mmCIF file of C-alpha atoms in Angstrom:
data_model
loop_
_atom_site.group_PDB
_atom_site.id
_atom_site.type_symbol
_atom_site.label_atom_id
_atom_site.label_comp_id
_atom_site.label_asym_id
_atom_site.label_seq_id
_atom_site.Cartn_x
_atom_site.Cartn_y
_atom_site.Cartn_z
ATOM 1 C CA UNK A 27 2.519 24.293 -14.026
ATOM 2 C CA UNK A 28 2.870 20.674 -15.084
ATOM 3 C CA UNK A 29 3.257 17.455 -13.146
ATOM 4 C CA UNK A 30 4.519 14.181 -14.573
ATOM 5 C CA UNK A 31 5.139 11.045 -12.571
ATOM 6 C CA UNK A 32 5.573 7.294 -12.514
ATOM 7 C CA UNK A 33 4.603 4.745 -9.890
ATOM 8 C CA UNK A 34 6.268 1.352 -10.203
ATOM 9 C CA UNK A 35 5.816 -1.717 -8.026
ATOM 10 C CA UNK A 36 7.642 -4.944 -8.763
ATOM 11 C CA UNK A 37 7.568 -7.977 -6.488
ATOM 12 C CA UNK A 38 9.052 -11.360 -7.263
ATOM 13 C CA UNK A 39 9.170 -14.417 -5.008
ATOM 14 C CA UNK A 40 11.263 -17.424 -6.017
ATOM 15 C CA UNK A 41 10.708 -20.616 -4.085
ATOM 16 C CA UNK A 42 13.333 -23.317 -4.501
ATOM 17 C CA UNK A 43 13.132 -26.943 -3.424
ATOM 18 C CA UNK A 44 16.324 -28.962 -3.713
ATOM 19 C CA UNK A 45 16.284 -32.741 -3.617
ATOM 20 C CA UNK A 46 18.718 -35.334 -4.851
ATOM 21 C CA UNK A 47 19.411 -34.640 -8.517
ATOM 22 C CA UNK A 48 16.332 -32.502 -8.703
ATOM 23 C CA UNK A 49 15.568 -28.861 -8.115
ATOM 24 C CA UNK A 50 12.063 -27.442 -8.285
ATOM 25 C CA UNK A 51 11.399 -23.742 -8.551
ATOM 26 C CA UNK A 52 8.194 -21.821 -8.307
ATOM 27 C CA UNK A 53 7.996 -18.145 -9.092
ATOM 28 C CA UNK A 54 5.356 -15.660 -8.009
ATOM 29 C CA UNK A 55 5.513 -12.243 -9.557
ATOM 30 C CA UNK A 56 3.354 -9.165 -9.294
ATOM 31 C CA UNK A 57 4.153 -5.890 -11.026
ATOM 32 C CA UNK A 58 2.581 -2.669 -12.207
ATOM 33 C CA UNK A 59 3.845 0.479 -13.890
ATOM 34 C CA UNK A 60 1.610 3.480 -13.764
ATOM 35 C CA UNK A 61 1.786 7.012 -15.105
ATOM 36 C CA UNK A 62 -0.759 8.896 -13.001
ATOM 37 C CA UNK A 63 -2.763 11.625 -14.689
ATOM 38 C CA UNK A 64 -2.263 13.889 -11.720
ATOM 39 C CA UNK A 65 -1.880 17.629 -11.667
ATOM 40 C CA UNK A 66 -0.763 17.994 -8.066
ATOM 41 C CA UNK A 67 1.865 16.307 -5.979
ATOM 42 C CA UNK A 68 3.060 16.870 -2.430
ATOM 43 C CA UNK A 69 5.678 15.243 -0.276
ATOM 44 C CA UNK A 70 5.679 15.725 3.465
ATOM 45 C CA UNK A 71 8.263 14.549 5.961
ATOM 46 C CA UNK A 72 8.252 14.615 9.726
ATOM 47 C CA UNK A 73 8.557 12.716 12.967
ATOM 48 C CA UNK A 74 5.718 10.958 14.731
ATOM 49 C CA UNK A 75 5.251 9.280 18.087
ATOM 50 C CA UNK A 76 2.607 7.141 19.703
ATOM 51 C CA UNK A 77 0.206 10.088 19.644
ATOM 52 C CA UNK A 78 -1.083 10.721 16.157
ATOM 53 C CA UNK A 79 0.360 13.546 14.100
ATOM 54 C CA UNK A 80 -2.346 15.039 11.911
ATOM 55 C CA UNK A 81 -1.823 16.003 8.316
ATOM 56 C CA UNK A 82 -4.476 18.092 6.606
ATOM 57 C CA UNK A 83 -5.099 17.696 2.907
ATOM 58 C CA UNK A 84 -5.983 21.365 2.617
ATOM 59 C CA UNK A 85 -2.554 22.429 3.794
ATOM 60 C CA UNK A 86 -0.033 19.574 3.775
ATOM 61 C CA UNK A 87 2.815 22.054 4.057
ATOM 62 C CA UNK A 88 4.355 21.641 0.640
ATOM 63 C CA UNK A 89 5.110 24.260 -1.984
ATOM 64 C CA UNK A 90 5.362 23.808 -5.742
ATOM 65 C CA UNK A 91 8.302 25.086 -7.842
ATOM 66 C CA UNK A 92 6.636 28.492 -8.048
ATOM 67 C CA UNK A 93 6.553 28.712 -4.265
ATOM 68 C CA UNK A 94 2.791 28.342 -4.043
ATOM 69 C CA UNK A 95 1.288 26.084 -1.408
ATOM 70 C CA UNK A 96 -0.091 22.798 -2.767
ATOM 71 C CA UNK A 97 -3.587 22.135 -1.491
ATOM 72 C CA UNK A 98 -5.942 19.193 -1.880
ATOM 73 C CA UNK A 99 -9.568 19.983 -1.208
ATOM 74 C CA UNK A 100 -10.000 16.597 0.488
ATOM 75 C CA UNK A 101 -9.418 12.912 0.066
ATOM 76 C CA UNK A 102 -11.775 13.028 -2.925
ATOM 77 C CA UNK A 103 -9.043 14.703 -4.939
ATOM 78 C CA UNK A 104 -6.168 12.413 -3.939
ATOM 79 C CA UNK A 105 -5.459 9.547 -6.334
ATOM 80 C CA UNK A 106 -2.791 7.700 -4.407
ATOM 81 C CA UNK A 107 -0.490 7.732 -1.397
ATOM 82 C CA UNK A 108 2.976 6.318 -0.784
ATOM 83 C CA UNK A 109 4.304 6.201 2.771
ATOM 84 C CA UNK A 110 7.658 5.295 4.253
ATOM 85 C CA UNK A 111 8.986 5.260 7.831
ATOM 86 C CA UNK A 112 12.421 4.449 9.176
ATOM 87 C CA UNK A 113 11.299 2.396 12.189
ATOM 88 C CA UNK A 114 7.628 1.398 12.296
ATOM 89 C CA UNK A 115 4.722 3.724 11.654
ATOM 90 C CA UNK A 116 1.177 3.689 10.366
ATOM 91 C CA UNK A 117 -0.687 6.152 8.181
ATOM 92 C CA UNK A 118 -4.448 6.186 8.549
ATOM 93 C CA UNK A 119 -7.260 8.010 6.804
ATOM 94 C CA UNK A 120 -10.511 6.974 8.416
ATOM 95 C CA UNK A 121 -14.123 7.832 8.054
ATOM 96 C CA UNK A 122 -14.643 7.892 11.766
ATOM 97 C CA UNK A 123 -18.333 8.678 11.487
ATOM 98 C CA UNK A 124 -19.093 5.521 9.546
ATOM 99 C CA UNK A 125 -20.634 2.573 11.263
ATOM 100 C CA UNK A 126 -19.009 -0.771 11.839
ATOM 101 C CA UNK A 127 -16.971 -2.133 10.247
ATOM 102 C CA UNK A 128 -14.722 0.877 10.394
ATOM 103 C CA UNK A 129 -13.634 2.095 7.046
ATOM 104 C CA UNK A 130 -16.182 0.174 5.065
ATOM 105 C CA UNK A 131 -17.459 3.356 3.482
ATOM 106 C CA UNK A 132 -15.663 6.288 1.988
ATOM 107 C CA UNK A 133 -12.017 6.515 1.131
ATOM 108 C CA UNK A 134 -10.387 4.988 4.157
ATOM 109 C CA UNK A 135 -7.022 3.330 4.067
ATOM 110 C CA UNK A 136 -4.424 2.225 6.588
ATOM 111 C CA UNK A 137 -0.894 1.481 5.490
ATOM 112 C CA UNK A 138 2.185 0.701 7.539
ATOM 113 C CA UNK A 139 5.881 0.991 6.838
ATOM 114 C CA UNK A 140 8.934 -0.301 8.615
ATOM 115 C CA UNK A 141 12.670 -0.094 8.022
ATOM 116 C CA UNK A 142 12.295 2.336 5.106
ATOM 117 C CA UNK A 143 10.060 0.008 3.092
ATOM 118 C CA UNK A 144 7.516 1.945 1.060
ATOM 119 C CA UNK A 145 3.806 1.172 1.385
ATOM 120 C CA UNK A 146 1.500 2.324 -1.368
ATOM 121 C CA UNK A 147 -2.243 2.423 -1.955
ATOM 122 C CA UNK A 148 -4.674 3.811 -4.465
ATOM 123 C CA UNK A 149 -7.348 6.201 -3.254
ATOM 124 C CA UNK A 150 -10.065 5.722 -5.844
ATOM 125 C CA UNK A 151 -12.876 8.225 -6.035
ATOM 126 C CA UNK A 152 -16.198 6.940 -4.853
ATOM 127 C CA UNK A 153 -19.635 8.397 -4.840
ATOM 128 C CA UNK A 154 -20.873 9.649 -1.532
ATOM 129 C CA UNK A 155 -17.545 11.007 -0.377
ATOM 130 C CA UNK A 156 -17.233 11.585 3.329
ATOM 131 C CA UNK A 157 -16.711 15.159 4.416
ATOM 132 C CA UNK A 158 -14.838 14.108 7.513
ATOM 133 C CA UNK A 159 -12.001 12.643 5.515
ATOM 134 C CA UNK A 160 -9.971 15.822 5.401
ATOM 135 C CA UNK A 161 -7.059 14.627 7.471
ATOM 136 C CA UNK A 162 -4.689 11.715 7.897
ATOM 137 C CA UNK A 163 -3.135 10.484 11.116
ATOM 138 C CA UNK A 164 0.424 9.224 11.387
ATOM 139 C CA UNK A 165 1.536 7.361 14.481
ATOM 140 C CA UNK A 166 3.643 4.552 15.917
ATOM 141 C CA UNK A 167 1.341 1.587 16.308
ATOM 142 C CA UNK A 168 3.867 -0.979 17.457
ATOM 143 C CA UNK A 169 4.356 -1.050 21.236
ATOM 144 C CA UNK A 170 8.109 -1.497 20.928
ATOM 145 C CA UNK A 171 8.578 1.586 18.751
ATOM 146 C CA UNK A 172 7.715 5.035 20.041
ATOM 147 C CA UNK A 173 9.112 7.348 17.387
ATOM 148 C CA UNK A 174 9.573 7.281 13.640
ATOM 149 C CA UNK A 175 10.723 9.566 10.871
ATOM 150 C CA UNK A 176 8.332 9.407 7.943
ATOM 151 C CA UNK A 177 7.774 10.715 4.448
ATOM 152 C CA UNK A 178 4.472 10.805 2.666
ATOM 153 C CA UNK A 179 4.016 11.282 -1.070
ATOM 154 C CA UNK A 180 0.545 11.961 -2.381
ATOM 155 C CA UNK A 181 -0.682 12.783 -5.837
ATOM 156 C CA UNK A 182 -3.989 13.899 -7.235
ATOM 157 C CA UNK A 183 -5.885 16.801 -8.702
ATOM 158 C CA UNK B 20 13.720 -21.756 0.445
ATOM 159 C CA UNK B 21 12.257 -18.421 -0.609
ATOM 160 C CA UNK B 22 14.144 -15.448 -1.990
ATOM 161 C CA UNK B 23 12.234 -12.389 -3.014
ATOM 162 C CA UNK B 24 12.596 -8.801 -4.067
ATOM 163 C CA UNK B 25 10.017 -6.069 -3.635
ATOM 164 C CA UNK B 26 10.830 -2.814 -5.398
ATOM 165 C CA UNK B 27 8.607 0.232 -5.130
ATOM 166 C CA UNK B 28 9.190 3.681 -6.531
ATOM 167 C CA UNK B 29 7.198 6.830 -6.954
ATOM 168 C CA UNK B 30 8.672 9.764 -8.808
ATOM 169 C CA UNK B 31 7.085 13.068 -9.773
ATOM 170 C CA UNK B 32 8.487 16.076 -11.572
ATOM 171 C CA UNK B 33 6.660 19.306 -10.938
ATOM 172 C CA UNK B 34 7.590 22.124 -13.321
ATOM 173 C CA UNK B 35 6.619 25.768 -13.534
ATOM 174 C CA UNK B 36 7.348 28.030 -16.490
ATOM 175 C CA UNK B 37 7.369 31.749 -15.997
ATOM 176 C CA UNK B 38 8.714 33.752 -18.925
ATOM 177 C CA UNK B 39 12.253 32.643 -19.627
ATOM 178 C CA UNK B 40 12.506 30.762 -16.347
ATOM 179 C CA UNK B 41 11.500 27.144 -15.810
ATOM 180 C CA UNK B 42 11.545 25.834 -12.241
ATOM 181 C CA UNK B 43 11.533 22.150 -11.378
ATOM 182 C CA UNK B 44 10.802 20.307 -8.181
ATOM 183 C CA UNK B 45 11.259 16.569 -8.004
ATOM 184 C CA UNK B 46 9.569 14.327 -5.454
ATOM 185 C CA UNK B 47 10.856 10.806 -5.228
ATOM 186 C CA UNK B 48 10.260 7.904 -2.869
ATOM 187 C CA UNK B 49 11.599 4.405 -3.314
ATOM 188 C CA UNK B 50 12.559 1.214 -1.565
ATOM 189 C CA UNK B 51 14.229 -1.994 -2.666
ATOM 190 C CA UNK B 52 13.726 -4.874 -0.295
ATOM 191 C CA UNK B 53 15.141 -8.373 -0.326
ATOM 192 C CA UNK B 54 13.175 -10.967 1.577
ATOM 193 C CA UNK B 55 14.819 -14.253 2.460
ATOM 194 C CA UNK B 56 13.095 -17.304 3.882
ATOM 195 C CA UNK B 57 9.634 -17.365 5.294
ATOM 196 C CA UNK B 58 6.512 -18.565 3.553
ATOM 197 C CA UNK B 59 4.447 -17.085 0.770
ATOM 198 C CA UNK B 60 0.921 -17.580 -0.508
ATOM 199 C CA UNK B 61 -0.789 -16.277 -3.614
ATOM 200 C CA UNK B 62 -4.530 -16.276 -4.041
ATOM 201 C CA UNK B 63 -6.348 -15.273 -7.211
ATOM 202 C CA UNK B 64 -10.033 -15.000 -7.820
ATOM 203 C CA UNK B 65 -13.087 -12.846 -8.332
ATOM 204 C CA UNK B 66 -14.881 -10.927 -5.613
ATOM 205 C CA UNK B 67 -17.960 -8.738 -5.267
ATOM 206 C CA UNK B 68 -18.978 -5.543 -3.505
ATOM 207 C CA UNK B 69 -21.361 -7.122 -1.000
ATOM 208 C CA UNK B 70 -19.900 -9.871 1.168
ATOM 209 C CA UNK B 71 -16.578 -10.090 -0.657
ATOM 210 C CA UNK B 72 -14.276 -13.026 -0.033
ATOM 211 C CA UNK B 73 -12.482 -13.916 3.178
ATOM 212 C CA UNK B 74 -8.924 -15.169 2.777
ATOM 213 C CA UNK B 75 -7.653 -17.211 5.709
ATOM 214 C CA UNK B 76 -3.884 -17.533 5.202
ATOM 215 C CA UNK B 77 -4.016 -20.653 7.336
ATOM 216 C CA UNK B 78 -6.254 -22.398 4.864
ATOM 217 C CA UNK B 79 -6.011 -21.193 1.272
ATOM 218 C CA UNK B 80 -5.141 -24.497 -0.365
ATOM 219 C CA UNK B 81 -2.033 -22.943 -1.895
ATOM 220 C CA UNK B 82 0.811 -25.431 -2.345
ATOM 221 C CA UNK B 83 4.527 -24.767 -2.456
ATOM 222 C CA UNK B 84 7.109 -26.088 -4.904
ATOM 223 C CA UNK B 85 7.139 -29.424 -3.044
ATOM 224 C CA UNK B 86 3.385 -29.782 -3.412
ATOM 225 C CA UNK B 87 2.810 -29.207 0.297
ATOM 226 C CA UNK B 88 0.000 -26.961 1.452
ATOM 227 C CA UNK B 89 1.283 -23.636 2.788
ATOM 228 C CA UNK B 90 -0.244 -22.181 5.930
ATOM 229 C CA UNK B 91 0.559 -18.792 7.470
ATOM 230 C CA UNK B 92 -0.245 -17.983 11.085
ATOM 231 C CA UNK B 93 0.703 -14.315 10.715
ATOM 232 C CA UNK B 94 1.268 -11.918 7.840
ATOM 233 C CA UNK B 95 4.209 -9.532 7.476
ATOM 234 C CA UNK B 96 3.697 -8.228 3.926
ATOM 235 C CA UNK B 97 0.662 -7.920 1.732
ATOM 236 C CA UNK B 98 0.543 -7.069 -1.957
ATOM 237 C CA UNK B 99 -2.709 -6.873 -3.839
ATOM 238 C CA UNK B 100 -3.899 -5.954 -7.284
ATOM 239 C CA UNK B 101 -7.386 -5.871 -8.723
ATOM 240 C CA UNK B 102 -9.278 -4.936 -11.833
ATOM 241 C CA UNK B 103 -11.351 -2.833 -11.983
ATOM 242 C CA UNK B 104 -10.736 -2.343 -8.274
ATOM 243 C CA UNK B 105 -10.679 -3.944 -4.837
ATOM 244 C CA UNK B 106 -10.248 -3.069 -1.184
ATOM 245 C CA UNK B 107 -8.624 -5.262 1.446
ATOM 246 C CA UNK B 108 -8.906 -5.192 5.210
ATOM 247 C CA UNK B 109 -7.975 -7.392 8.139
ATOM 248 C CA UNK B 110 -10.971 -9.059 9.737
ATOM 249 C CA UNK B 111 -13.484 -6.392 10.663
ATOM 250 C CA UNK B 112 -10.819 -3.709 10.915
ATOM 251 C CA UNK B 113 -10.216 -0.697 8.767
ATOM 252 C CA UNK B 114 -9.636 -0.949 5.054
ATOM 253 C CA UNK B 115 -5.891 -1.104 4.609
ATOM 254 C CA UNK B 116 -5.365 -1.045 0.863
ATOM 255 C CA UNK B 117 -7.122 -0.259 -2.348
ATOM 256 C CA UNK B 118 -5.904 -1.295 -5.773
ATOM 257 C CA UNK B 119 -7.437 -0.214 -9.070
ATOM 258 C CA UNK B 120 -6.820 -0.793 -12.744
ATOM 259 C CA UNK B 121 -4.423 -3.691 -12.216
ATOM 260 C CA UNK B 122 -2.007 -1.544 -10.256
ATOM 261 C CA UNK B 123 -0.323 -3.037 -7.200
ATOM 262 C CA UNK B 124 -0.835 -1.771 -3.647
ATOM 263 C CA UNK B 125 1.226 -3.060 -0.753
ATOM 264 C CA UNK B 126 1.928 -2.541 2.927
ATOM 265 C CA UNK B 127 3.985 -3.864 5.782
ATOM 266 C CA UNK B 128 1.838 -5.484 8.476
ATOM 267 C CA UNK B 129 2.945 -4.365 11.911
ATOM 268 C CA UNK B 130 -0.249 -4.729 13.894
ATOM 269 C CA UNK B 131 -0.932 -7.677 16.143
ATOM 270 C CA UNK B 132 -3.389 -10.175 14.743
ATOM 271 C CA UNK B 133 -2.991 -9.145 11.119
ATOM 272 C CA UNK B 134 -4.184 -12.355 9.534
ATOM 273 C CA UNK B 135 -7.459 -12.974 7.736
ATOM 274 C CA UNK B 136 -8.022 -10.611 4.819
ATOM 275 C CA UNK B 137 -11.408 -9.680 3.401
ATOM 276 C CA UNK B 138 -11.323 -8.544 -0.199
ATOM 277 C CA UNK B 139 -14.245 -6.681 -1.706
ATOM 278 C CA UNK B 140 -14.811 -5.155 -5.101
ATOM 279 C CA UNK B 141 -15.096 -1.381 -5.053
ATOM 280 C CA UNK B 142 -18.104 -1.702 -7.317
ATOM 281 C CA UNK B 143 -19.831 -4.747 -8.804
ATOM 282 C CA UNK B 144 -17.309 -7.509 -9.283
ATOM 283 C CA UNK B 145 -13.565 -7.450 -9.661
ATOM 284 C CA UNK B 146 -10.722 -9.870 -10.178
ATOM 285 C CA UNK B 147 -7.942 -9.852 -7.621
ATOM 286 C CA UNK B 148 -4.537 -11.328 -6.867
ATOM 287 C CA UNK B 149 -3.262 -11.314 -3.300
ATOM 288 C CA UNK B 150 0.242 -12.197 -2.143
ATOM 289 C CA UNK B 151 0.895 -12.672 1.585
ATOM 290 C CA UNK B 152 4.337 -13.301 3.038
ATOM 291 C CA UNK B 153 5.277 -14.336 6.551
ATOM 292 C CA UNK B 154 8.831 -14.038 7.822
ATOM 293 C CA UNK B 155 10.558 -16.934 9.609
#
């Protein structure tokens, strides 16, 4: 079994100011290309509503090419997550037992996607991992949107 | 006038070899977005793992191509990178993104009141670059 992958993000903003006989441009660019050293990958698709759909790392419901279920023992073994939704949806992994501010400790993240735009975050390993972080919640956060089709790609070891 | 592109892709090839048979499974996710108009801010600096830095998009001091100070009253997209690693969250809310090793993390912002961003180093100190964009 072998996994190879690439994660690329490339953003470029060009700001143009036109005045008489003069044009000023300012460019902001941010890019990264990453080859994760991951040995597991899973992609999960589904539909969510305003009530959270729960996805468990232990059994995300994905099988590898050999037909074996892909399992992550917890958020400690996930290196990164990419999330996309066709309307508007939010993916949350929270350490709900931590004190305020929420998500200050552990591996929490909260990414949102709309109109099929991918959101992506690293999930770096930290000492003192939180046992409760075994699941992620996916839900429609925006009041005007009550259902969304989503896909979630996660990679790790 | 702002024109922008944000391209994101994640692609993995999972292979299994069993005797004379090799099985492949490809997982791929991508988006290519064109943003037109709006306002954009970039903030670069160094942060720590204690209090971090608070970025108020209404008062960053960032100036546009005309030399005018840019102020956002809402945020629709956030991109962040940090080295060795940073986390970002809105106000006192949950951490939304983490970026490590100079790799870029990004998200759409669909919650009400997504505005001030607190950036903290995951450990010790870290450099960061934050781009925030607000639609017209």
